[in-house]
Amino acid sequence: MFTRLYLHIPFCQRKCDYCSFVSMQANQHSIEDYVVTLLEEMRLVRATYGAGDGIDSIYFGGGTPSQLSPHQIARLLEQSSLLFKWKARPEITLEANPGTVDAQRLADFHAAGINRLSLGVQSFDNQLLSRLGRIHTEQQVVNTVSAARMAGFDNLGIDLIHSLPGQTLDMWRSDLARALQCETDHISIYGLTIEEGTPFALRYTEESPLLADEDLSAAMFETADTLLTAAGYEHYEIANYARHGFRSRHNSGYWKRDGYLGLGIAAHSLLRDETCDVRFSTTSDLDEYTTAINGGILPHHDTISLSREEAMAEFMYLGLRLKEGIEFREFESNFGCSPLKIYAATFDLLSRAGLLTVDKTSIKLTLRGMLLSNQVFSRFLP
Ligand code: SF4
């Protein structure tokens, strides 16, 4: 049914101005209450969905999961190892923000069982960082990267954002150069999107001269591909680059549609068995979550049993995110028919537009297809 666990930790020191994730400020008391509720939720999901099929990855995402203490992380991991069947050495990722962790805390997270660290860097430009409402500086990024290495993290990633308000192509090149100097194992790159309900949505309308236009965004995407692949990183997914052997196992599981169980508020789940794939999400209301779990109920919403057509569409648009694309025989072994029959007209249209390459055994996105991936994916929706 599932091989991956996601734990959502919805706390941040302060809210960034562009952020629409489910996160809030908290004190240590409310964080401990949340951890206790998560532990109880784990017992409930174990009783409802079983021990899983060999847990291959666990991901603490947020929010800022490094707001939890190493002891709290250790308790969550210990309980999870008792309740769920773990594979021999699961990948266990903690998202952390520079400025929230020091060398000792990182060493304690490592000792608690975290073996992969993902740092929310976003930019190395102090002015842009402050415009984003981030709490850290460039120097804190550099210090945190070197502290993480000293703490024993041999699987370290950073996230960057491009197309920030006022960011030029040269500024982006400089961010990429600084990222390469950090010599991390993994780099994720996202283009800024202005999300409704955020301070950015009020500050930057579509006409704002500070926002990157389509051409500049495209140039930034392509520049990242050129510079990072030249430096030896594999552009293995639309937004992700890794050194050899350092692809994210957890996120790769999402794109391959492995079953995963999400715990905590606003977490999403996909449970799979031979007969059916089911998606659901947990309430994003903290009070509703706490009351339900304390009453022995899992507050799952939006439960959908996917039709065969929906599962096929997901297989296509998630699998196409990966560099290697989709092997026809994989599709056939999942659905008992060839995608060439079902999507022949779509493949033809997209490959003539230069967005896909199709050969005898597989299809994959071109670089332009990656850039315009939303247009490609919309063609596969049932
Ligand atoms: S640290 Fe991340 S999750 Fe928290 S407010 Fe900033 S962007 Fe959002």
CSV table of C-alpha atoms and ligand atoms in Angstrom, one decimal:
chain,number,residue,atom,x,y,z
A,1,MET,CA,0.0,0.0,0.0
A,2,PHE,CA,2.8,2.4,0.8
A,3,THR,CA,6.6,2.6,1.0
A,4,ARG,CA,7.1,6.2,2.0
A,5,LEU,CA,6.1,8.4,4.9
A,6,TYR,CA,5.8,12.1,4.8
A,7,LEU,CA,5.5,14.1,8.0
A,8,HIS,CA,4.3,17.7,7.8
A,9,ILE,CA,5.7,20.1,10.4
A,10,PRO,CA,3.7,23.3,10.0
A,11,PHE,CA,5.9,25.7,12.1
A,12,CYS,CA,8.1,28.5,11.0
A,13,GLN,CA,10.0,31.2,12.9
A,14,ARG,CA,8.2,33.8,10.7
A,15,LYS,CA,6.1,33.7,7.6
A,16,CYS,CA,7.9,34.5,4.3
A,17,ASP,CA,6.1,37.0,2.1
A,18,TYR,CA,5.7,34.7,-0.9
A,19,CYS,CA,4.7,31.5,1.0
A,20,SER,CA,1.3,29.8,0.7
A,21,PHE,CA,2.3,26.5,2.4
A,22,VAL,CA,0.4,25.5,5.5
A,23,SER,CA,2.7,27.0,8.2
A,24,MET,CA,2.4,29.2,11.3
A,25,GLN,CA,4.5,30.6,14.1
A,26,ALA,CA,4.6,28.5,17.2
A,27,ASN,CA,6.0,28.3,20.6
A,28,GLN,CA,7.8,25.2,22.1
A,29,HIS,CA,4.6,24.3,23.9
A,30,SER,CA,2.5,24.1,20.8
A,31,ILE,CA,5.2,22.2,18.9
A,32,GLU,CA,5.3,19.5,21.6
A,33,ASP,CA,1.5,19.2,21.5
A,34,TYR,CA,1.8,18.7,17.8
A,35,VAL,CA,4.4,16.0,18.1
A,36,VAL,CA,2.3,14.2,20.7
A,37,THR,CA,-0.7,14.3,18.2
A,38,LEU,CA,1.5,13.1,15.4
A,39,LEU,CA,2.6,10.1,17.5
A,40,GLU,CA,-1.0,9.3,18.1
A,41,GLU,CA,-1.9,9.7,14.4
A,42,MET,CA,0.9,7.2,13.6
A,43,ARG,CA,-0.8,4.6,15.9
A,44,LEU,CA,-4.2,5.3,14.2
A,45,VAL,CA,-2.9,5.0,10.6
A,46,ARG,CA,-1.0,1.8,11.6
A,47,ALA,CA,-4.2,0.3,12.9
A,48,THR,CA,-6.1,1.4,9.8
A,49,TYR,CA,-3.6,0.9,6.9
A,50,GLY,CA,-1.1,-1.6,8.3
A,51,ALA,CA,2.7,-1.5,8.6
A,52,GLY,CA,3.4,-0.6,4.9
A,53,ASP,CA,5.4,-2.6,2.3
A,54,GLY,CA,8.9,-1.8,3.5
A,55,ILE,CA,9.5,1.9,4.2
A,56,ASP,CA,12.2,3.2,1.9
A,57,SER,CA,12.0,6.9,2.7
A,58,ILE,CA,10.8,9.3,5.4
A,59,TYR,CA,10.5,13.0,4.7
A,60,PHE,CA,10.1,15.7,7.3
A,61,GLY,CA,8.7,18.7,5.3
A,62,GLY,CA,7.0,21.9,6.2
A,63,GLY,CA,7.0,24.5,7.4
A,64,THR,CA,10.4,24.3,9.0
A,65,PRO,CA,10.8,20.8,10.5
A,66,SER,CA,14.1,21.9,12.0
A,67,GLN,CA,12.0,23.8,14.5
A,68,LEU,CA,11.5,20.4,16.2
A,69,SER,CA,14.2,19.4,18.6
A,70,PRO,CA,16.4,16.5,17.7
A,71,HIS,CA,14.8,14.6,20.6
A,72,GLN,CA,11.3,15.2,19.1
A,73,ILE,CA,12.6,13.9,15.7
A,74,ALA,CA,14.1,10.9,17.4
A,75,ARG,CA,10.8,10.1,19.2
A,76,LEU,CA,8.9,10.3,15.9
A,77,LEU,CA,11.5,8.1,14.1
A,78,GLU,CA,11.6,5.5,16.9
A,79,GLN,CA,7.8,5.2,16.9
A,80,SER,CA,7.7,4.9,13.2
A,81,SER,CA,10.3,2.1,13.2
A,82,LEU,CA,8.2,0.3,15.8
A,83,LEU,CA,4.9,0.7,13.9
A,84,PHE,CA,6.0,0.4,10.3
A,85,LYS,CA,8.2,-2.1,8.5
A,86,TRP,CA,11.4,-0.2,7.5
A,87,LYS,CA,13.7,-1.3,4.8
A,88,ALA,CA,17.4,-1.7,5.8
A,89,ARG,CA,18.5,1.9,5.4
A,90,PRO,CA,15.7,4.3,4.5
A,91,GLU,CA,16.5,7.7,3.3
A,92,ILE,CA,15.4,10.1,6.0
A,93,THR,CA,15.3,13.8,5.0
A,94,LEU,CA,14.8,16.8,7.2
A,95,GLU,CA,14.1,20.2,5.7
A,96,ALA,CA,15.9,22.9,7.6
A,97,ASN,CA,16.4,26.6,7.2
A,98,PRO,CA,19.7,28.4,7.5
A,99,GLY,CA,19.6,30.5,10.6
A,100,THR,CA,17.6,28.0,12.6
A,101,VAL,CA,20.3,25.4,13.1
A,102,ASP,CA,23.9,25.4,14.4
A,103,ALA,CA,26.6,22.8,14.3
A,104,GLN,CA,25.5,21.1,17.5
A,105,ARG,CA,21.9,21.0,16.6
A,106,LEU,CA,22.8,19.5,13.2
A,107,ALA,CA,25.0,16.9,14.8
A,108,ASP,CA,22.1,16.0,17.1
A,109,PHE,CA,19.7,15.7,14.2
A,110,HIS,CA,22.2,13.4,12.5
A,111,ALA,CA,22.5,11.3,15.7
A,112,ALA,CA,18.7,11.1,15.8
A,113,GLY,CA,18.7,9.3,12.5
A,114,ILE,CA,18.4,12.0,9.8
A,115,ASN,CA,20.7,11.1,6.9
A,116,ARG,CA,19.7,13.7,4.3
A,117,LEU,CA,19.4,17.4,4.9
A,118,SER,CA,17.6,19.8,2.6
A,119,LEU,CA,18.3,23.5,3.2
A,120,GLY,CA,15.8,26.2,2.1
A,121,VAL,CA,18.4,28.7,0.7
A,122,GLN,CA,16.3,30.3,-2.1
A,123,SER,CA,19.0,32.9,-2.8
A,124,PHE,CA,22.5,34.1,-1.9
A,125,ASP,CA,21.6,37.7,-2.4
A,126,ASN,CA,20.9,39.4,0.9
A,127,GLN,CA,18.7,42.1,-0.7
A,128,LEU,CA,16.6,39.4,-2.4
A,129,LEU,CA,16.4,37.3,0.8
A,130,SER,CA,15.1,40.3,2.7
A,131,ARG,CA,12.6,41.0,0.0
A,132,LEU,CA,11.3,37.4,0.3
A,133,GLY,CA,11.0,37.8,4.0
A,134,ARG,CA,13.6,35.1,4.7
A,135,ILE,CA,15.2,35.2,8.1
A,136,HIS,CA,18.7,34.2,7.0
A,137,THR,CA,21.7,35.9,5.2
A,138,GLU,CA,24.2,34.6,2.6
A,139,GLN,CA,26.8,34.1,5.4
A,140,GLN,CA,24.4,32.0,7.4
A,141,VAL,CA,23.9,29.7,4.3
A,142,VAL,CA,27.6,29.2,4.0
A,143,ASN,CA,28.0,28.6,7.7
A,144,THR,CA,25.1,26.1,7.7
A,145,VAL,CA,26.4,24.2,4.7
A,146,SER,CA,29.8,23.8,6.3
A,147,ALA,CA,28.3,22.9,9.7
A,148,ALA,CA,26.1,20.3,8.1
A,149,ARG,CA,29.2,18.6,6.5
A,150,MET,CA,31.0,18.7,9.8
A,151,ALA,CA,28.0,17.2,11.5
A,152,GLY,CA,28.3,14.2,9.2
A,153,PHE,CA,25.7,14.9,6.5
A,154,ASP,CA,27.0,13.2,3.4
A,155,ASN,CA,23.7,13.8,1.5
A,156,LEU,CA,23.0,17.5,1.4
A,157,GLY,CA,20.8,19.5,-0.8
A,158,ILE,CA,19.7,23.1,-1.2
A,159,ASP,CA,16.7,24.8,-2.8
A,160,LEU,CA,16.9,28.0,-4.9
A,161,ILE,CA,14.2,30.2,-6.5
A,162,HIS,CA,14.6,32.2,-9.7
A,163,SER,CA,12.5,34.9,-11.3
A,164,LEU,CA,12.4,36.8,-8.0
A,165,PRO,CA,11.2,40.4,-8.0
A,166,GLY,CA,14.0,42.6,-9.3
A,167,GLN,CA,16.3,39.7,-10.1
A,168,THR,CA,18.3,40.0,-13.3
A,169,LEU,CA,19.9,37.1,-15.3
A,170,ASP,CA,23.3,38.2,-14.0
A,171,MET,CA,22.1,38.0,-10.4
A,172,TRP,CA,20.7,34.5,-11.1
A,173,ARG,CA,24.0,33.5,-12.6
A,174,SER,CA,25.7,34.7,-9.5
A,175,ASP,CA,23.3,32.7,-7.3
A,176,LEU,CA,24.1,29.6,-9.3
A,177,ALA,CA,27.8,30.2,-9.0
A,178,ARG,CA,27.5,30.6,-5.2
A,179,ALA,CA,25.4,27.4,-5.1
A,180,LEU,CA,28.1,25.5,-7.0
A,181,GLN,CA,30.7,26.7,-4.5
A,182,CYS,CA,28.7,25.1,-1.7
A,183,GLU,CA,29.4,21.7,-3.4
A,184,THR,CA,26.1,20.2,-2.2
A,185,ASP,CA,24.9,16.8,-3.6
A,186,HIS,CA,21.5,18.0,-4.7
A,187,ILE,CA,20.1,21.3,-5.9
A,188,SER,CA,16.4,22.0,-6.5
A,189,ILE,CA,15.4,25.0,-8.6
A,190,TYR,CA,11.9,26.6,-8.7
A,191,GLY,CA,10.6,29.6,-10.5
A,192,LEU,CA,8.7,32.0,-8.3
A,193,THR,CA,4.9,31.8,-8.5
A,194,ILE,CA,2.8,34.5,-7.0
A,195,GLU,CA,0.3,32.8,-4.8
A,196,GLU,CA,-3.1,34.2,-3.9
A,197,GLY,CA,-3.5,35.4,-0.3
A,198,THR,CA,0.2,36.1,0.2
A,199,PRO,CA,1.8,39.6,0.8
A,200,PHE,CA,3.5,39.1,-2.6
A,201,ALA,CA,0.1,38.9,-4.3
A,202,LEU,CA,-0.7,42.3,-3.0
A,203,ARG,CA,2.7,43.7,-3.7
A,204,TYR,CA,3.3,42.4,-7.2
A,205,THR,CA,0.5,42.4,-9.8
A,206,GLU,CA,1.0,40.8,-13.2
A,207,GLU,CA,2.0,44.1,-14.6
A,208,SER,CA,4.7,44.8,-12.0
A,209,PRO,CA,7.9,45.7,-13.8
A,210,LEU,CA,9.9,44.0,-11.0
A,211,LEU,CA,8.5,40.5,-12.0
A,212,ALA,CA,10.4,38.5,-14.6
A,213,ASP,CA,8.6,38.1,-17.9
A,214,GLU,CA,8.3,34.7,-19.7
A,215,ASP,CA,11.5,35.2,-21.7
A,216,LEU,CA,13.6,36.1,-18.6
A,217,SER,CA,12.1,33.1,-16.7
A,218,ALA,CA,12.9,30.8,-19.6
A,219,ALA,CA,16.5,32.2,-19.8
A,220,MET,CA,16.9,31.5,-16.1
A,221,PHE,CA,15.6,28.0,-16.4
A,222,GLU,CA,18.0,27.3,-19.3
A,223,THR,CA,20.9,29.0,-17.6
A,224,ALA,CA,20.5,26.7,-14.6
A,225,ASP,CA,20.5,23.7,-16.9
A,226,THR,CA,23.6,24.8,-18.7
A,227,LEU,CA,25.7,25.7,-15.6
A,228,LEU,CA,24.7,22.9,-13.3
A,229,THR,CA,25.0,20.1,-15.9
A,230,ALA,CA,28.4,21.5,-17.0
A,231,ALA,CA,29.4,21.3,-13.3
A,232,GLY,CA,28.5,17.6,-13.3
A,233,TYR,CA,25.0,17.6,-11.9
A,234,GLU,CA,22.4,15.5,-13.6
A,235,HIS,CA,19.2,17.4,-14.5
A,236,TYR,CA,17.1,14.4,-13.5
A,237,GLU,CA,13.8,16.0,-13.0
A,238,ILE,CA,12.2,19.3,-14.2
A,239,ALA,CA,13.2,21.1,-11.0
A,240,ASN,CA,15.9,18.9,-9.6
A,241,TYR,CA,19.6,18.3,-10.1
A,242,ALA,CA,21.8,15.7,-8.4
A,243,ARG,CA,25.3,14.5,-8.3
A,244,HIS,CA,25.6,10.8,-9.3
A,245,GLY,CA,23.9,8.6,-6.7
A,246,PHE,CA,22.2,11.5,-5.0
A,247,ARG,CA,18.7,11.7,-6.6
A,248,SER,CA,16.0,12.2,-3.9
A,249,ARG,CA,14.6,8.7,-3.3
A,250,HIS,CA,11.6,10.1,-1.6
A,251,ASN,CA,10.6,12.6,-4.3
A,252,SER,CA,11.5,10.1,-7.1
A,253,GLY,CA,8.9,7.8,-5.4
A,254,TYR,CA,6.2,10.5,-6.0
A,255,TRP,CA,7.0,10.7,-9.7
A,256,LYS,CA,7.0,7.0,-10.0
A,257,ARG,CA,3.7,6.8,-8.1
A,258,ASP,CA,4.9,4.7,-5.2
A,259,GLY,CA,2.3,4.6,-2.4
A,260,TYR,CA,3.0,7.1,0.4
A,261,LEU,CA,1.3,8.0,3.6
A,262,GLY,CA,1.2,11.6,4.8
A,263,LEU,CA,1.0,12.5,8.5
A,264,GLY,CA,0.3,15.8,10.0
A,265,ILE,CA,-1.9,18.7,8.9
A,266,ALA,CA,-2.3,19.3,5.1
A,267,ALA,CA,-0.4,16.1,4.3
A,268,HIS,CA,-1.3,14.2,1.1
A,269,SER,CA,-1.4,10.4,0.7
A,270,LEU,CA,-1.5,7.9,-2.2
A,271,LEU,CA,-2.3,4.4,-1.2
A,272,ARG,CA,-2.0,1.7,-3.9
A,273,ASP,CA,-3.0,-1.9,-4.1
A,274,GLU,CA,-3.7,-4.3,-7.0
A,275,THR,CA,-7.3,-3.2,-7.3
A,276,CYS,CA,-7.3,0.5,-6.6
A,277,ASP,CA,-5.3,3.7,-6.1
A,278,VAL,CA,-6.7,6.1,-3.5
A,279,ARG,CA,-5.6,9.7,-2.8
A,280,PHE,CA,-6.7,11.7,0.2
A,281,SER,CA,-5.5,14.7,2.2
A,282,THR,CA,-5.5,15.5,5.9
A,283,THR,CA,-7.3,18.5,7.1
A,284,SER,CA,-5.2,21.7,7.2
A,285,ASP,CA,-7.0,23.0,10.2
A,286,LEU,CA,-4.8,22.4,13.3
A,287,ASP,CA,-7.8,22.4,15.8
A,288,GLU,CA,-9.8,20.0,13.7
A,289,TYR,CA,-6.7,17.8,13.3
A,290,THR,CA,-6.0,17.7,17.1
A,291,THR,CA,-9.6,17.1,18.1
A,292,ALA,CA,-10.1,14.4,15.5
A,293,ILE,CA,-6.9,12.5,16.4
A,294,ASN,CA,-7.6,12.8,20.1
A,295,GLY,CA,-11.0,11.3,19.4
A,296,GLY,CA,-9.5,8.4,17.5
A,297,ILE,CA,-10.6,9.6,14.1
A,298,LEU,CA,-8.3,10.3,11.1
A,299,PRO,CA,-9.4,13.7,9.6
A,300,HIS,CA,-8.9,12.7,6.0
A,301,HIS,CA,-10.7,14.7,3.3
A,302,ASP,CA,-11.0,14.7,-0.5
A,303,THR,CA,-10.7,10.9,-0.7
A,304,ILE,CA,-10.7,9.9,-4.4
A,305,SER,CA,-10.5,6.4,-5.8
A,306,LEU,CA,-8.8,7.0,-9.1
A,307,SER,CA,-10.4,5.7,-12.3
A,308,ARG,CA,-8.2,3.8,-14.7
A,309,GLU,CA,-8.0,6.8,-17.0
A,310,GLU,CA,-7.0,9.1,-14.1
A,311,ALA,CA,-4.3,6.6,-13.0
A,312,MET,CA,-3.0,6.5,-16.5
A,313,ALA,CA,-2.9,10.3,-16.8
A,314,GLU,CA,-1.0,10.5,-13.5
A,315,PHE,CA,1.4,7.9,-14.7
A,316,MET,CA,2.1,10.0,-17.8
A,317,TYR,CA,2.4,13.5,-16.3
A,318,LEU,CA,4.3,12.4,-13.2
A,319,GLY,CA,6.7,10.0,-15.1
A,320,LEU,CA,7.4,12.6,-17.7
A,321,ARG,CA,8.9,14.9,-15.1
A,322,LEU,CA,11.9,12.6,-14.9
A,323,LYS,CA,14.8,12.9,-17.3
A,324,GLU,CA,14.4,9.3,-18.6
A,325,GLY,CA,10.7,9.8,-19.2
A,326,ILE,CA,8.5,6.8,-19.6
A,327,GLU,CA,9.3,3.4,-20.8
A,328,PHE,CA,6.4,1.9,-22.8
A,329,ARG,CA,6.8,-1.5,-21.2
A,330,GLU,CA,6.4,0.0,-17.7
A,331,PHE,CA,3.2,1.6,-18.7
A,332,GLU,CA,2.1,-1.7,-20.2
A,333,SER,CA,2.9,-3.7,-17.1
A,334,ASN,CA,0.8,-1.2,-15.1
A,335,PHE,CA,-2.2,-0.9,-17.4
A,336,GLY,CA,-2.0,-3.9,-19.8
A,337,CYS,CA,-2.0,-1.8,-22.9
A,338,SER,CA,0.4,0.3,-24.9
A,339,PRO,CA,0.5,4.1,-24.4
A,340,LEU,CA,1.2,4.4,-28.1
A,341,LYS,CA,-2.4,3.3,-28.8
A,342,ILE,CA,-4.0,5.6,-26.2
A,343,TYR,CA,-1.9,8.7,-26.7
A,344,ALA,CA,-0.8,8.4,-30.3
A,345,ALA,CA,-2.4,11.8,-31.4
A,346,THR,CA,-1.0,13.6,-28.3
A,347,PHE,CA,2.5,12.2,-28.8
A,348,ASP,CA,2.4,13.2,-32.4
A,349,LEU,CA,1.2,16.8,-31.6
A,350,LEU,CA,3.7,17.3,-28.8
A,351,SER,CA,6.7,15.8,-30.6
A,352,ARG,CA,6.0,18.0,-33.7
A,353,ALA,CA,5.9,21.0,-31.3
A,354,GLY,CA,9.4,20.0,-30.1
A,355,LEU,CA,8.2,19.3,-26.6
A,356,LEU,CA,8.6,15.5,-26.5
A,357,THR,CA,10.9,12.9,-28.1
A,358,VAL,CA,9.5,9.5,-28.9
A,359,ASP,CA,11.5,6.5,-29.8
A,360,LYS,CA,10.7,2.8,-30.1
A,361,THR,CA,10.8,2.1,-26.3
A,362,SER,CA,10.1,5.4,-24.5
A,363,ILE,CA,9.1,9.0,-24.5
A,364,LYS,CA,10.7,11.9,-22.7
A,365,LEU,CA,10.5,15.7,-22.5
A,366,THR,CA,12.9,17.9,-24.4
A,367,LEU,CA,14.4,20.8,-22.4
A,368,ARG,CA,11.8,23.0,-24.0
A,369,GLY,CA,9.1,20.5,-22.9
A,370,MET,CA,10.4,20.7,-19.4
A,371,LEU,CA,10.2,24.5,-19.5
A,372,LEU,CA,6.6,24.3,-20.8
A,373,SER,CA,5.7,21.2,-18.9
A,374,ASN,CA,2.3,22.4,-17.7
A,375,GLN,CA,1.2,22.7,-21.3
A,376,VAL,CA,2.4,19.2,-22.0
A,377,PHE,CA,0.8,17.7,-18.9
A,378,SER,CA,-2.6,19.3,-19.6
A,379,ARG,CA,-2.7,17.2,-22.8
A,380,PHE,CA,-2.8,14.0,-20.8
A,381,LEU,CA,-5.7,14.9,-18.5
A,382,PRO,CA,-8.8,12.7,-19.0
B,1,SF4,S1,10.3,29.0,5.8
B,1,SF4,FE1,9.3,27.9,4.0
B,1,SF4,S2,7.4,27.1,4.8
B,1,SF4,FE2,8.2,28.7,6.3
B,1,SF4,S3,7.1,30.5,5.7
B,1,SF4,FE3,9.1,30.5,4.6
B,1,SF4,S4,8.7,29.6,2.7
B,1,SF4,FE4,7.0,29.1,4.0
